């Protein structure tokens, strides 16, 4: 019989509770009878052993990156008060503070911090305060107050106050607006992100862990010991960030080894997103897929926010703090275990609300108690208590709680489990992040959009002009290129078509790819593009032969400066040592370096950049199709336009974003694949869903290598077959001709809908009978034979939240503009969103005469239909 799974589980969407014991000896030995204070000492001892063994191993790996980090070369943070500790500490507590109109809470925060920690705890941490306001009077006042009130901590080297002069900052004027964000908010957010980055950069080498706080926080008593206890419990588990608060960026704990990465990540996207948003994506990219959040919170917000700052931060406090859920409400369930029951104890006692306990003896590693809910339930919090209430005896020394999902195939168990958390001192009390958190996130964004209009000028009066600093990755300073064939174009082009090619065991398709490209492109199209081939394999024999073949076959295009071939290397790069990488990690690394070098070279050749692979077949007039797509999207914000379903090929970028993307690729040298980074890049630049234009203009030729098939699992394409327009009504405010009704545009036949003199703002709206998960939408206008009576300028909007009494949607979001009278796009949804579409609206953007709407086609998600 298989070993019992390790589990103690309460569910969010499903069904089970399991408790796991990681004890290898008898739980009733002498150590299990330690008092709470003695257990704390054990945790301290374990964490000391943990950090001592780890020591400074990781410092060398990040030292070069830290020294060479170009965005930090001009940063001259200096100490205003205090001195750095003589020895390395366990914990650095970082606080960034600026002048606020309603007054500062920094002194109260520092008082709370030291008051809530014992003299013993204070030996193990250092507090670094970054004063980020350029006002010299405020700086003098704050440094004087801190010096007087916290003199003993300064003398004990427990408190350091630093400042970064204004010339180290990026300029905060003429910042680019990101989608719906106001210029004032972008400036505020950018300055705040740089403050955090400079604080973390200073703190990097002084401890093993870093805890981020803000300057208006009240700390729980013995919060350091509670953090140590958590670190001890999580010693054998992988984590990137541990969260000890529900408040934005407060109470987030990092491994110090990850801090240089996050600093560069923060500076790379400092304009585009808030720090806590970047934090969540950094955690994902470092392969921690779920937040690890502990309850109750160790830190609470005090005071009131400023008029500007508060309009955003108040959302964290009132809308997104812990729900007041009151007493527990254990739903009906059945309990199972493989533990030995003693003293006629009832298993149900572990789950019921009476004062009786469940007892067991000789608990072995892998044993479990499992709570199977009678029906799936949404659970907000799970609390597990072990040991006697008075002396905390007989606690579970080491164990974990997991959440179980999908019990359809099992009777007394679940199909899938995820870790909720580790028991600390025999206790777990933790919030369960359910899918509702996605709706809260959406609610937050809606509220932010509402208040942004009120704050356009609130901080512009006190923003300073700061000196520009270089944004390119420091590693790209090591880039060395050799021009193998061709010459740079004499004028800037519309589009650079970038191909990265490497030697492959199964043979190369590069020549076939180039042949296809030039065959399907007209002379007029070729005048607007330049083809850049990056040969990334260092083998000199392969390089020589490949260049000779390209020169023989495409000499005319080389002489016309339409094709150039380069070879790039990262000389003296700290990333060159890949001996410790797995096969997939090495593939990910090489691909990201190859693409980074390609994009770095291409960044100034044209206005747009098309990323392609070296084994692709092109469709006729693809350049013209891209031109028309770019023209249609010119008035709308976008980061990546996807023109195929291939992993890399067919993605169009603004050339101005290439340096950002190249640096982003080199920020995560292993673990994360290039496709995953591409899927995050548009999110970090505020394009919340992919923009996928259909049909695909590019197709794969040949076979992938066995390694590529292993490292890049292929997902089944859901968008196939014929459209299946779900039942709906169609309404319009345009004038119909004769007996032609709007429904003609939606019914799957050859009858079009014709209208006369549509004006700007007119619409035709499909209202679905019930919300649906739509995955593709096609809109065709004009006469098919000659293209007459197309909608010259129009767009398609997706509607949510149907109002029954008026049969209209409350909210609409852009899917995309029509390209030459047509639209064919995939439909994507925000991460964690459970919403389905209720309306599809075709809107006229410019008045014209006759209009024919030939067909609206819709594909629904087959999985949604089955459910």
CSV table of C-alpha atoms in Angstrom, one decimal, residues 436-754:
chain,number,residue,atom,x,y,z
A,436,UNK,CA,-12.1,36.3,-5.3
A,437,UNK,CA,-8.8,38.1,-4.9
A,438,UNK,CA,-8.9,38.6,-8.6
A,439,UNK,CA,-12.1,40.4,-8.3
A,440,UNK,CA,-10.7,42.5,-5.5
A,441,UNK,CA,-7.8,43.4,-7.7
A,442,UNK,CA,-10.2,44.4,-10.4
A,443,UNK,CA,-12.2,46.5,-7.9
A,444,UNK,CA,-9.0,48.2,-6.9
A,445,UNK,CA,-8.2,49.1,-10.5
A,446,UNK,CA,-11.7,50.5,-11.0
A,447,UNK,CA,-11.5,52.7,-7.9
A,448,UNK,CA,-8.0,53.8,-8.9
A,449,UNK,CA,-9.3,54.9,-12.3
A,450,UNK,CA,-12.1,56.9,-10.6
A,451,UNK,CA,-9.8,58.9,-8.3
A,452,UNK,CA,-6.9,59.5,-10.8
A,453,UNK,CA,-8.9,62.3,-12.4
A,454,UNK,CA,-8.8,64.3,-9.1
A,455,UNK,CA,-5.0,64.3,-8.7
A,456,UNK,CA,-3.4,65.6,-11.8
A,457,UNK,CA,-1.6,68.6,-10.2
A,458,UNK,CA,-1.3,67.6,-6.6
A,459,UNK,CA,2.4,66.7,-6.6
A,460,UNK,CA,3.7,68.6,-9.6
A,461,UNK,CA,4.6,71.6,-7.5
A,462,UNK,CA,7.3,69.9,-5.6
A,463,UNK,CA,8.8,67.5,-8.2
A,464,UNK,CA,12.4,68.3,-9.1
A,465,UNK,CA,14.2,67.7,-12.4
A,466,UNK,CA,16.7,64.9,-11.9
A,467,UNK,CA,19.6,63.8,-14.1
A,468,UNK,CA,19.0,61.1,-16.7
A,469,UNK,CA,20.9,57.8,-16.0
A,470,UNK,CA,21.5,55.0,-18.4
A,471,UNK,CA,18.8,52.3,-18.4
A,472,UNK,CA,20.5,49.6,-20.4
A,473,UNK,CA,21.4,46.4,-18.7
A,474,UNK,CA,25.0,46.4,-17.3
A,475,UNK,CA,25.5,43.1,-19.0
A,476,UNK,CA,24.8,44.6,-22.4
A,477,UNK,CA,27.7,46.9,-21.9
A,478,UNK,CA,29.8,43.7,-22.4
A,479,UNK,CA,28.1,43.1,-25.8
A,480,UNK,CA,30.6,42.7,-28.7
A,481,UNK,CA,29.3,42.5,-32.3
A,482,UNK,CA,31.0,41.4,-35.5
A,483,UNK,CA,29.3,42.5,-38.8
A,484,UNK,CA,29.6,39.3,-41.0
A,485,UNK,CA,27.6,40.5,-44.1
A,486,UNK,CA,25.9,43.6,-45.3
A,487,UNK,CA,25.8,47.2,-44.0
A,488,UNK,CA,23.5,49.3,-41.8
A,489,UNK,CA,20.7,51.0,-43.7
A,490,UNK,CA,21.2,54.6,-44.6
A,491,UNK,CA,17.8,55.7,-43.2
A,492,UNK,CA,15.5,54.5,-40.4
A,493,UNK,CA,13.1,51.8,-41.6
A,494,UNK,CA,9.5,51.1,-40.6
A,495,UNK,CA,10.2,47.5,-39.5
A,496,UNK,CA,13.3,45.4,-38.5
A,497,UNK,CA,12.7,41.7,-39.0
A,498,UNK,CA,15.0,40.1,-36.4
A,499,UNK,CA,16.0,36.4,-36.7
A,500,UNK,CA,18.3,34.6,-34.2
A,501,UNK,CA,19.8,31.4,-35.5
A,502,UNK,CA,21.9,28.7,-33.9
A,503,UNK,CA,23.5,25.5,-35.1
A,504,UNK,CA,21.0,22.6,-34.6
A,505,UNK,CA,21.6,18.8,-34.5
A,506,UNK,CA,18.7,18.2,-37.0
A,507,UNK,CA,20.0,20.7,-39.5
A,508,UNK,CA,19.3,24.4,-40.1
A,509,UNK,CA,16.3,25.9,-41.9
A,510,UNK,CA,17.7,29.4,-41.9
A,511,UNK,CA,18.2,29.6,-45.7
A,512,UNK,CA,14.7,28.2,-46.3
A,513,UNK,CA,13.3,30.8,-43.9
A,514,UNK,CA,15.1,33.7,-45.7
A,515,UNK,CA,14.1,32.3,-49.1
A,516,UNK,CA,10.4,32.3,-48.0
A,517,UNK,CA,10.7,35.8,-46.6
A,518,UNK,CA,12.0,37.4,-49.8
A,519,UNK,CA,9.8,35.4,-52.1
A,520,UNK,CA,6.5,36.5,-50.6
A,521,UNK,CA,7.6,40.2,-50.2
A,522,UNK,CA,7.2,42.7,-53.0
A,523,UNK,CA,9.8,45.3,-53.9
A,524,UNK,CA,7.7,48.0,-52.3
A,525,UNK,CA,7.4,46.1,-49.1
A,526,UNK,CA,11.2,45.4,-49.0
A,527,UNK,CA,11.9,49.1,-49.1
A,528,UNK,CA,10.3,49.6,-45.7
A,529,UNK,CA,12.0,46.8,-43.8
A,530,UNK,CA,15.5,45.6,-42.9
A,531,UNK,CA,16.2,41.9,-42.2
A,532,UNK,CA,18.7,41.4,-39.3
A,533,UNK,CA,20.1,37.9,-38.8
A,534,UNK,CA,22.0,37.2,-35.6
A,535,UNK,CA,24.2,34.1,-35.8
A,536,UNK,CA,24.5,33.2,-32.2
A,537,UNK,CA,26.6,29.9,-32.3
A,538,UNK,CA,30.3,30.5,-31.5
A,539,UNK,CA,31.5,27.6,-33.8
A,540,UNK,CA,33.8,29.4,-36.3
A,541,UNK,CA,33.4,26.7,-39.0
A,542,UNK,CA,29.6,26.9,-38.8
A,543,UNK,CA,29.7,30.7,-38.8
A,544,UNK,CA,31.9,30.8,-41.9
A,545,UNK,CA,29.9,28.3,-43.9
A,546,UNK,CA,26.5,29.9,-43.0
A,547,UNK,CA,27.7,33.4,-43.9
A,548,UNK,CA,29.1,32.0,-47.2
A,549,UNK,CA,25.7,30.4,-48.0
A,550,UNK,CA,23.8,33.5,-47.2
A,551,UNK,CA,26.1,35.7,-49.3
A,552,UNK,CA,25.8,33.4,-52.3
A,553,UNK,CA,22.0,33.1,-52.2
A,554,UNK,CA,21.0,36.7,-51.1
A,555,UNK,CA,23.8,38.8,-52.5
A,556,UNK,CA,21.4,41.3,-54.1
A,557,UNK,CA,19.5,41.9,-50.9
A,558,UNK,CA,22.9,42.3,-49.0
A,559,UNK,CA,24.1,44.9,-51.5
A,560,UNK,CA,20.8,46.8,-51.3
A,561,UNK,CA,21.3,47.0,-47.5
A,562,UNK,CA,18.1,45.0,-46.9
A,563,UNK,CA,19.9,42.1,-45.2
A,564,UNK,CA,22.7,42.2,-42.7
A,565,UNK,CA,24.2,39.4,-40.7
A,566,UNK,CA,25.9,39.9,-37.3
A,567,UNK,CA,27.5,37.8,-34.6
A,568,UNK,CA,27.2,38.9,-31.0
A,569,UNK,CA,28.8,37.8,-27.7
A,570,UNK,CA,28.7,38.9,-24.0
A,571,UNK,CA,32.4,39.3,-23.3
A,572,UNK,CA,33.5,39.0,-19.6
A,573,UNK,CA,29.9,38.5,-18.5
A,574,UNK,CA,29.2,37.1,-15.0
A,575,UNK,CA,26.4,35.1,-16.6
A,576,UNK,CA,28.8,33.0,-18.7
A,577,UNK,CA,29.2,30.3,-16.1
A,578,UNK,CA,26.3,27.9,-16.7
A,579,UNK,CA,27.8,24.7,-15.4
A,580,UNK,CA,25.2,24.4,-12.7
A,581,UNK,CA,22.2,24.7,-15.0
A,582,UNK,CA,20.0,21.8,-16.0
A,583,UNK,CA,19.4,21.1,-19.8
A,584,UNK,CA,16.2,23.2,-19.9
A,585,UNK,CA,17.8,26.0,-17.8
A,586,UNK,CA,20.8,26.1,-20.2
A,587,UNK,CA,18.4,26.3,-23.2
A,588,UNK,CA,16.4,29.1,-21.5
A,589,UNK,CA,19.6,31.0,-20.7
A,590,UNK,CA,21.1,30.7,-24.2
A,591,UNK,CA,17.9,31.8,-25.9
A,592,UNK,CA,17.5,34.8,-23.7
A,593,UNK,CA,21.0,35.9,-24.3
A,594,UNK,CA,20.6,35.4,-28.0
A,595,UNK,CA,17.4,37.4,-28.2
A,596,UNK,CA,18.8,40.1,-25.9
A,597,UNK,CA,21.9,40.6,-28.2
A,598,UNK,CA,19.6,40.6,-31.3
A,599,UNK,CA,17.3,43.2,-29.8
A,600,UNK,CA,20.1,45.4,-28.4
A,601,UNK,CA,21.6,45.6,-31.9
A,602,UNK,CA,18.2,46.3,-33.6
A,603,UNK,CA,17.0,49.0,-31.2
A,604,UNK,CA,17.8,52.0,-33.5
A,605,UNK,CA,17.3,50.6,-36.9
A,606,UNK,CA,13.5,51.1,-37.3
A,607,UNK,CA,10.3,52.2,-35.6
A,608,UNK,CA,9.1,48.7,-35.0
A,609,UNK,CA,10.6,45.3,-34.5
A,610,UNK,CA,9.3,41.8,-35.5
A,611,UNK,CA,10.8,38.9,-33.7
A,612,UNK,CA,11.2,35.7,-35.8
A,613,UNK,CA,12.7,32.2,-35.5
A,614,UNK,CA,15.0,30.6,-38.1
A,615,UNK,CA,12.5,27.9,-39.1
A,616,UNK,CA,9.4,29.8,-40.3
A,617,UNK,CA,7.4,30.0,-43.5
A,618,UNK,CA,5.9,33.3,-44.4
A,619,UNK,CA,2.5,34.1,-46.0
A,620,UNK,CA,2.2,36.5,-49.0
A,621,UNK,CA,2.1,40.2,-48.3
A,622,UNK,CA,2.8,39.8,-44.6
A,623,UNK,CA,4.7,43.1,-44.5
A,624,UNK,CA,1.6,44.9,-45.9
A,625,UNK,CA,-0.6,43.1,-43.3
A,626,UNK,CA,1.7,44.3,-40.5
A,627,UNK,CA,1.7,47.8,-41.9
A,628,UNK,CA,-2.1,48.0,-41.9
A,629,UNK,CA,-2.3,46.5,-38.4
A,630,UNK,CA,0.2,49.1,-37.1
A,631,UNK,CA,-1.7,51.9,-38.8
A,632,UNK,CA,-5.0,50.7,-37.2
A,633,UNK,CA,-3.4,50.4,-33.7
A,634,UNK,CA,-1.5,53.7,-34.0
A,635,UNK,CA,-4.1,55.6,-31.9
A,636,UNK,CA,-4.4,52.9,-29.3
A,637,UNK,CA,-1.9,51.9,-26.6
A,638,UNK,CA,-0.1,48.5,-27.0
A,639,UNK,CA,3.1,46.8,-26.1
A,640,UNK,CA,3.2,43.5,-28.1
A,641,UNK,CA,1.1,42.6,-31.1
A,642,UNK,CA,1.1,38.8,-31.7
A,643,UNK,CA,0.7,37.7,-35.3
A,644,UNK,CA,1.1,33.9,-34.8
A,645,UNK,CA,0.6,31.2,-32.2
A,646,UNK,CA,4.3,30.2,-32.4
A,647,UNK,CA,6.4,30.5,-29.2
A,648,UNK,CA,8.6,33.4,-30.3
A,649,UNK,CA,7.9,34.2,-34.0
A,650,UNK,CA,5.4,36.9,-35.1
A,651,UNK,CA,5.6,39.3,-32.1
A,652,UNK,CA,5.8,43.0,-33.0
A,653,UNK,CA,7.3,45.5,-30.6
A,654,UNK,CA,8.0,49.3,-30.5
A,655,UNK,CA,11.7,49.6,-31.0
A,656,UNK,CA,11.8,52.0,-28.1
A,657,UNK,CA,10.9,49.1,-25.8
A,658,UNK,CA,13.7,46.8,-27.0
A,659,UNK,CA,16.4,48.0,-24.5
A,660,UNK,CA,13.8,47.4,-21.8
A,661,UNK,CA,13.1,43.9,-23.0
A,662,UNK,CA,16.8,43.0,-23.6
A,663,UNK,CA,17.6,44.0,-20.0
A,664,UNK,CA,14.5,42.1,-18.8
A,665,UNK,CA,15.7,38.9,-20.5
A,666,UNK,CA,19.1,39.1,-18.7
A,667,UNK,CA,17.6,39.8,-15.3
A,668,UNK,CA,16.5,36.2,-14.9
A,669,UNK,CA,19.3,34.1,-16.3
A,670,UNK,CA,17.7,30.7,-15.6
A,671,UNK,CA,14.5,29.0,-14.5
A,672,UNK,CA,12.2,31.4,-16.4
A,673,UNK,CA,11.9,30.7,-20.2
A,674,UNK,CA,11.8,33.5,-22.8
A,675,UNK,CA,8.1,32.8,-23.6
A,676,UNK,CA,7.2,33.3,-19.9
A,677,UNK,CA,9.1,36.5,-19.8
A,678,UNK,CA,7.4,37.7,-22.9
A,679,UNK,CA,4.0,36.9,-21.4
A,680,UNK,CA,5.0,39.1,-18.4
A,681,UNK,CA,6.6,41.9,-20.3
A,682,UNK,CA,3.4,43.3,-21.7
A,683,UNK,CA,1.8,43.2,-18.2
A,684,UNK,CA,4.7,45.1,-16.7
A,685,UNK,CA,4.2,47.8,-19.3
A,686,UNK,CA,0.5,48.0,-18.5
A,687,UNK,CA,-1.0,46.0,-21.4
A,688,UNK,CA,-3.1,43.8,-19.2
A,689,UNK,CA,-4.1,41.1,-21.8
A,690,UNK,CA,-2.3,39.8,-24.9
A,691,UNK,CA,-3.3,41.2,-28.3
A,692,UNK,CA,-3.4,38.3,-30.7
A,693,UNK,CA,-4.4,39.1,-34.3
A,694,UNK,CA,-5.7,36.2,-36.5
A,695,UNK,CA,-5.2,34.4,-38.8
A,696,UNK,CA,-1.5,33.6,-38.3
A,697,UNK,CA,0.9,35.1,-40.8
A,698,UNK,CA,3.7,32.7,-40.0
A,699,UNK,CA,4.0,28.9,-39.8
A,700,UNK,CA,6.6,26.5,-38.4
A,701,UNK,CA,8.7,24.4,-40.8
A,702,UNK,CA,10.7,21.3,-40.0
A,703,UNK,CA,10.9,19.7,-36.6
A,704,UNK,CA,11.8,21.0,-33.1
A,705,UNK,CA,14.6,19.3,-31.3
A,706,UNK,CA,13.8,16.8,-28.6
A,707,UNK,CA,15.1,19.2,-26.0
A,708,UNK,CA,12.8,22.0,-27.2
A,709,UNK,CA,9.8,19.6,-27.2
A,710,UNK,CA,10.7,18.7,-23.5
A,711,UNK,CA,11.3,22.3,-22.3
A,712,UNK,CA,8.4,23.9,-24.1
A,713,UNK,CA,5.3,21.7,-23.7
A,714,UNK,CA,2.8,22.4,-26.5
A,715,UNK,CA,-0.7,23.4,-25.4
A,716,UNK,CA,-3.7,22.4,-27.5
A,717,UNK,CA,-5.1,25.3,-29.5
A,718,UNK,CA,-8.8,25.8,-28.4
A,719,UNK,CA,-9.5,28.1,-31.4
A,720,UNK,CA,-10.3,25.7,-34.2
A,721,UNK,CA,-13.2,24.7,-36.3
A,722,UNK,CA,-16.3,26.7,-37.3
A,723,UNK,CA,-17.8,29.6,-35.2
A,724,UNK,CA,-20.6,28.7,-32.9
A,725,UNK,CA,-22.4,32.0,-32.3
A,726,UNK,CA,-24.3,31.6,-29.0
A,727,UNK,CA,-27.9,32.8,-28.8
A,728,UNK,CA,-28.2,36.6,-28.6
A,729,UNK,CA,-30.2,39.7,-29.6
A,730,UNK,CA,-28.7,42.5,-31.7
A,731,UNK,CA,-29.4,46.2,-31.2
A,732,UNK,CA,-28.2,49.3,-33.1
A,733,UNK,CA,-28.7,53.0,-33.3
A,734,UNK,CA,-27.9,53.1,-37.0
A,735,UNK,CA,-30.5,53.5,-39.7
A,736,UNK,CA,-31.6,50.2,-41.3
A,737,UNK,CA,-32.4,49.9,-45.0
A,738,UNK,CA,-35.8,48.5,-45.9
A,739,UNK,CA,-36.6,45.3,-44.1
A,740,UNK,CA,-33.0,44.5,-43.2
A,741,UNK,CA,-32.7,43.9,-39.4
A,742,UNK,CA,-29.5,44.1,-37.3
A,743,UNK,CA,-29.7,40.3,-36.5
A,744,UNK,CA,-28.5,39.7,-40.1
A,745,UNK,CA,-25.0,40.7,-39.1
A,746,UNK,CA,-24.9,38.0,-36.4
A,747,UNK,CA,-26.7,35.0,-37.9
A,748,UNK,CA,-24.3,32.6,-39.6
A,749,UNK,CA,-25.6,33.0,-43.2
A,750,UNK,CA,-24.8,35.1,-46.2
A,751,UNK,CA,-27.3,37.9,-45.5
A,752,UNK,CA,-25.4,41.1,-44.5
A,753,UNK,CA,-26.7,44.1,-42.5
A,754,UNK,CA,-26.6,47.4,-44.6
